[in-house]
PDB file of C-alpha atoms in Angstrom:
ATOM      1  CA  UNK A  19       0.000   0.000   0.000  1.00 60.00           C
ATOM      2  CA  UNK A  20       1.661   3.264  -1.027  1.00 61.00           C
ATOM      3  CA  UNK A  21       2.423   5.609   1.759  1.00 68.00           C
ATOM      4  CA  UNK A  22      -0.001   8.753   2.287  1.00 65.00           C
ATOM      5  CA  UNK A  23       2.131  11.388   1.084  1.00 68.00           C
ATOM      6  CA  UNK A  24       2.781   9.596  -2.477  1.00 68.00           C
ATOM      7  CA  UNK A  25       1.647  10.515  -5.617  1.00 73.00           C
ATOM      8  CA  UNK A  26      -0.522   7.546  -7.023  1.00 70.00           C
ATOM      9  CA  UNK A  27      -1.206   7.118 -10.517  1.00 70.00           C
ATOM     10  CA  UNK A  28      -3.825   4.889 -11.521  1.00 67.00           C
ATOM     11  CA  UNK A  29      -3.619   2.291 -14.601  1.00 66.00           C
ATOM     12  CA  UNK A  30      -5.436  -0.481 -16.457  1.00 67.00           C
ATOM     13  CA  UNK A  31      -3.182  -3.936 -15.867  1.00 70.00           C
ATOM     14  CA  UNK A  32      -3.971  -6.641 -18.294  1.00 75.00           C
ATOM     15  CA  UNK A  33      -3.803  -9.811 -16.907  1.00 79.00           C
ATOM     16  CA  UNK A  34      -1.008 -10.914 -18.823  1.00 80.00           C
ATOM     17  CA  UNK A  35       1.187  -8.434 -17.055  1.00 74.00           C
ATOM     18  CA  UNK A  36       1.646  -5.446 -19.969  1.00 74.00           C
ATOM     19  CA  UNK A  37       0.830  -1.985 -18.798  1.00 71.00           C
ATOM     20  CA  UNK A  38      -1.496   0.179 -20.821  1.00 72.00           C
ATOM     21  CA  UNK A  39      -2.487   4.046 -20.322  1.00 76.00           C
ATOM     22  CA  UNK A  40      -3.772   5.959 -17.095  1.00 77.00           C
ATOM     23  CA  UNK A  41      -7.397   6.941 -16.727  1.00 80.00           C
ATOM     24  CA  UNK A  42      -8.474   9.848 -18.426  1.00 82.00           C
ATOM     25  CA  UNK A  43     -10.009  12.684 -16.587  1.00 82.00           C
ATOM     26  CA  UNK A  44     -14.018  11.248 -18.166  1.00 83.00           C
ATOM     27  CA  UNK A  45     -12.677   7.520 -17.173  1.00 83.00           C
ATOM     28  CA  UNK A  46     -12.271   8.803 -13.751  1.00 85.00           C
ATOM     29  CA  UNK A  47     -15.268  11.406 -13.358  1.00 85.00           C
ATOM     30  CA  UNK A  48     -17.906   7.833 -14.903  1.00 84.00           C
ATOM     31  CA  UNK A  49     -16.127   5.757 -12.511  1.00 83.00           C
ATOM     32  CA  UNK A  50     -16.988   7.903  -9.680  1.00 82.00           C
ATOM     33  CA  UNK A  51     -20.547   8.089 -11.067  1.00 82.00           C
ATOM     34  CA  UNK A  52     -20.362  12.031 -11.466  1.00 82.00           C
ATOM     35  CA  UNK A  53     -21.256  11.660 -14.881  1.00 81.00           C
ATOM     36  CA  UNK A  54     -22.590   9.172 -17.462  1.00 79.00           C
ATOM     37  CA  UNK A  55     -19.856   8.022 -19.838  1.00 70.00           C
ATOM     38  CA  UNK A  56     -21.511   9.256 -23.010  1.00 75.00           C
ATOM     39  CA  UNK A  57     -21.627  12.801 -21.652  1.00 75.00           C
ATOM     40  CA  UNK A  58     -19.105  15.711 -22.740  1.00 75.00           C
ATOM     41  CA  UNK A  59     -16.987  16.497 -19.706  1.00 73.00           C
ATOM     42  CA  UNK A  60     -15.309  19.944 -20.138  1.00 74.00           C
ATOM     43  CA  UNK A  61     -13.219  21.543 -16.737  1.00 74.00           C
ATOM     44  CA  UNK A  62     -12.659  24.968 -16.920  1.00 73.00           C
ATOM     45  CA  UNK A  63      -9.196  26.305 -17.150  1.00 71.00           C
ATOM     46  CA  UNK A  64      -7.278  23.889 -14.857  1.00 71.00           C
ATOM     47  CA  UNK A  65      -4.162  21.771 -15.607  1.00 81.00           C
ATOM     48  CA  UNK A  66      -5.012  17.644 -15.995  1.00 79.00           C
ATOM     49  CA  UNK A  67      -3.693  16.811 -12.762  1.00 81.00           C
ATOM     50  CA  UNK A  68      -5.965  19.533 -10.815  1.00 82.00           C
ATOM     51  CA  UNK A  69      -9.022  18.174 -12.688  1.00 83.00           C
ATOM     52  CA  UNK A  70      -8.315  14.771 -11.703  1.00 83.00           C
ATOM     53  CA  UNK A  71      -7.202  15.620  -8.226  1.00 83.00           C
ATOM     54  CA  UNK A  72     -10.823  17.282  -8.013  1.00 84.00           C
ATOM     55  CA  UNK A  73     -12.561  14.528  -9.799  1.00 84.00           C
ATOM     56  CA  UNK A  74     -11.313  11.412  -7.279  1.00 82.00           C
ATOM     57  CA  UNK A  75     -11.981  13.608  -4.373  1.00 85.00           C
ATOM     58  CA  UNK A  76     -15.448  14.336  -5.184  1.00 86.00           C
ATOM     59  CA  UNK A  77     -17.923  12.298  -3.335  1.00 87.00           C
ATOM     60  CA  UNK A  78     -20.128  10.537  -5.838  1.00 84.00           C
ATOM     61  CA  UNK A  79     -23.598  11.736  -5.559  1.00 84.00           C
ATOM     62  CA  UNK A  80     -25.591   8.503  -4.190  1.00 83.00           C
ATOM     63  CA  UNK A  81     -23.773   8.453  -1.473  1.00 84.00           C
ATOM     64  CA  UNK A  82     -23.923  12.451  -0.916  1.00 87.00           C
ATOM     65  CA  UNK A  83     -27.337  12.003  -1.391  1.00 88.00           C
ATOM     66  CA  UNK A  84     -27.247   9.319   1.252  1.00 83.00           C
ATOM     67  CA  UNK A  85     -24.887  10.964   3.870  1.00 86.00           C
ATOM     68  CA  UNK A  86     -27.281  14.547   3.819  1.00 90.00           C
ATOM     69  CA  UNK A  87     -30.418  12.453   4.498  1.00 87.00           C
ATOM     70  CA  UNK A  88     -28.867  10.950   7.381  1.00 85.00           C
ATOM     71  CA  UNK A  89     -27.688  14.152   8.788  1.00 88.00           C
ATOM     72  CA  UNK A  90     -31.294  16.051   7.345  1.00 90.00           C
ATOM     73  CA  UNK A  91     -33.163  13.406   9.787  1.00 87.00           C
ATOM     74  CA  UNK A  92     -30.242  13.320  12.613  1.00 86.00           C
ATOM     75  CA  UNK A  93     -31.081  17.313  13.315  1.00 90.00           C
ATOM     76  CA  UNK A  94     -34.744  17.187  12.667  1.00 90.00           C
ATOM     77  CA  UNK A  95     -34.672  14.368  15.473  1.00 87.00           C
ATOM     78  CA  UNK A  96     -32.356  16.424  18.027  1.00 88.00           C
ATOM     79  CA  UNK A  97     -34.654  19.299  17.399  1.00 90.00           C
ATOM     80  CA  UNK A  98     -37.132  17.932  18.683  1.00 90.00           C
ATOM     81  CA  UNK A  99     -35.083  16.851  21.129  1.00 88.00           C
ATOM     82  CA  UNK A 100     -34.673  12.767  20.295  1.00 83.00           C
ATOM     83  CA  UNK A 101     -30.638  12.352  21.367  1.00 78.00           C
ATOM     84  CA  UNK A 102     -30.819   8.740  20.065  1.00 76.00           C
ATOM     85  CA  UNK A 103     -32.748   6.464  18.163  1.00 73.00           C
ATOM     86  CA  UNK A 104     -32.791   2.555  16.847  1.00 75.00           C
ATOM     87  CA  UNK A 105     -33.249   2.731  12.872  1.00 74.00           C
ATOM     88  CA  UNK A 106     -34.089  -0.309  10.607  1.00 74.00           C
ATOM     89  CA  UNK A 107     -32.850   1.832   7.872  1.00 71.00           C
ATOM     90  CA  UNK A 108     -30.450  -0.590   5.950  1.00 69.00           C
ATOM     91  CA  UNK A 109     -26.753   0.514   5.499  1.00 66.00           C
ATOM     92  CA  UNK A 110     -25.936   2.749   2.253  1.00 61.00           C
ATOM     93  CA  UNK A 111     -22.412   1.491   2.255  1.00 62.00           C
ATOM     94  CA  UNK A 112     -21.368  -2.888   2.627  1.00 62.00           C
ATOM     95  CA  UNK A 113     -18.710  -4.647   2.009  1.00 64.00           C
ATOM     96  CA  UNK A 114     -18.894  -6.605  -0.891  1.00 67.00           C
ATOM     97  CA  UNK A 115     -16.502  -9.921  -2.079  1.00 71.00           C
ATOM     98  CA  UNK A 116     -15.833 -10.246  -5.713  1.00 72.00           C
ATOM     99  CA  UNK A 117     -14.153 -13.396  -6.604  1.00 73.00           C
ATOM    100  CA  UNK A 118     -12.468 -13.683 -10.063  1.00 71.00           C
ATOM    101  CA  UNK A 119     -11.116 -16.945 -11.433  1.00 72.00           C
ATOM    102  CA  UNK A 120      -7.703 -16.881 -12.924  1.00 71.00           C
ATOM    103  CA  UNK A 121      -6.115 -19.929 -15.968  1.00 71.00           C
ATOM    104  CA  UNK A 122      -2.960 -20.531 -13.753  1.00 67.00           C
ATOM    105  CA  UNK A 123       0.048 -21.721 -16.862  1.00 67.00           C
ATOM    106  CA  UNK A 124       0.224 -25.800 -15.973  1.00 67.00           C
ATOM    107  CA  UNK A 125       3.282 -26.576 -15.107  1.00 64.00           C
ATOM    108  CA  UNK A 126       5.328 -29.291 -16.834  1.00 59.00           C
ATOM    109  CA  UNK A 127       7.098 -32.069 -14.895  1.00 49.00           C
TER     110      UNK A 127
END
C-alpha cells in the first residue's frame, strides 16, 4: 500500500502483465458516477492533474445524497429533542466480495 504522502497514478493492468495508459479525466469522473460516460466532460481552465485531483476527491452523488439524508433526519430528530434512536434503515455502504477466477500456466514435470 503506497504511503499517504505519495503521488498515485492509476492504470489499467492486463492480466497478462503489460501496462497500458492511465485513466483519463471522463474515465475517472464515470467511474466515480459524477457523470454518465456518453456525456461531454469539459473543466474549466485547470491543468489535468488539478481536474483529476478534483474529480477522485469528489464524493459521488448517491452516497452524498445518502450521507445529507442521514444528517437532514439526525437534526430534525435532536430538534425535537430525540438524542438517540434505533433505525431499521439498511446501510448505504457494505462490504462486498468479488471473486475472479484466474487460468494458472500448468506446469510441466
Amino acid at each position: 500500500m503506497p504511503i499517504a504522502t505519495s503521488q498515485l497514478v492509476a492504470v489499467i493492468r492486463a492480466l497478462d502483465g503489460t501496462w497500458h495508459r492511465p485513466f483519463t479525466a471522463l474515465e475517472l469522473a464515470a467511474l466515480h458516477a459524477l457523470i454518465e460516460p456518453e456525456e461531454y466532460l469539459e473543466l474549466d481552465g485547470l491543468s489535468d492533474s488539478a481536474w483529476r485531483e478534483r474529480i477522485v476527491s469528489a464524493v459521488p452523488p448517491d452516497a452524498a445524497q445518502a450521507i445529507v439524508e442521514v444528517m437532514g433526519t439526525t437534526l430534525l430528530l435532536a430538534e425535537s429533542g430525540v438524542t438517540f434512536q434505533l433505525s431499521s434503515t439498511p446501510v448505504w455502504g457494505r462490504a462486498v466480495t468479488v471473486v475472479l477466477p484466474v487460468d494458472q500456466p500448468s506446469e510441466s514435470a
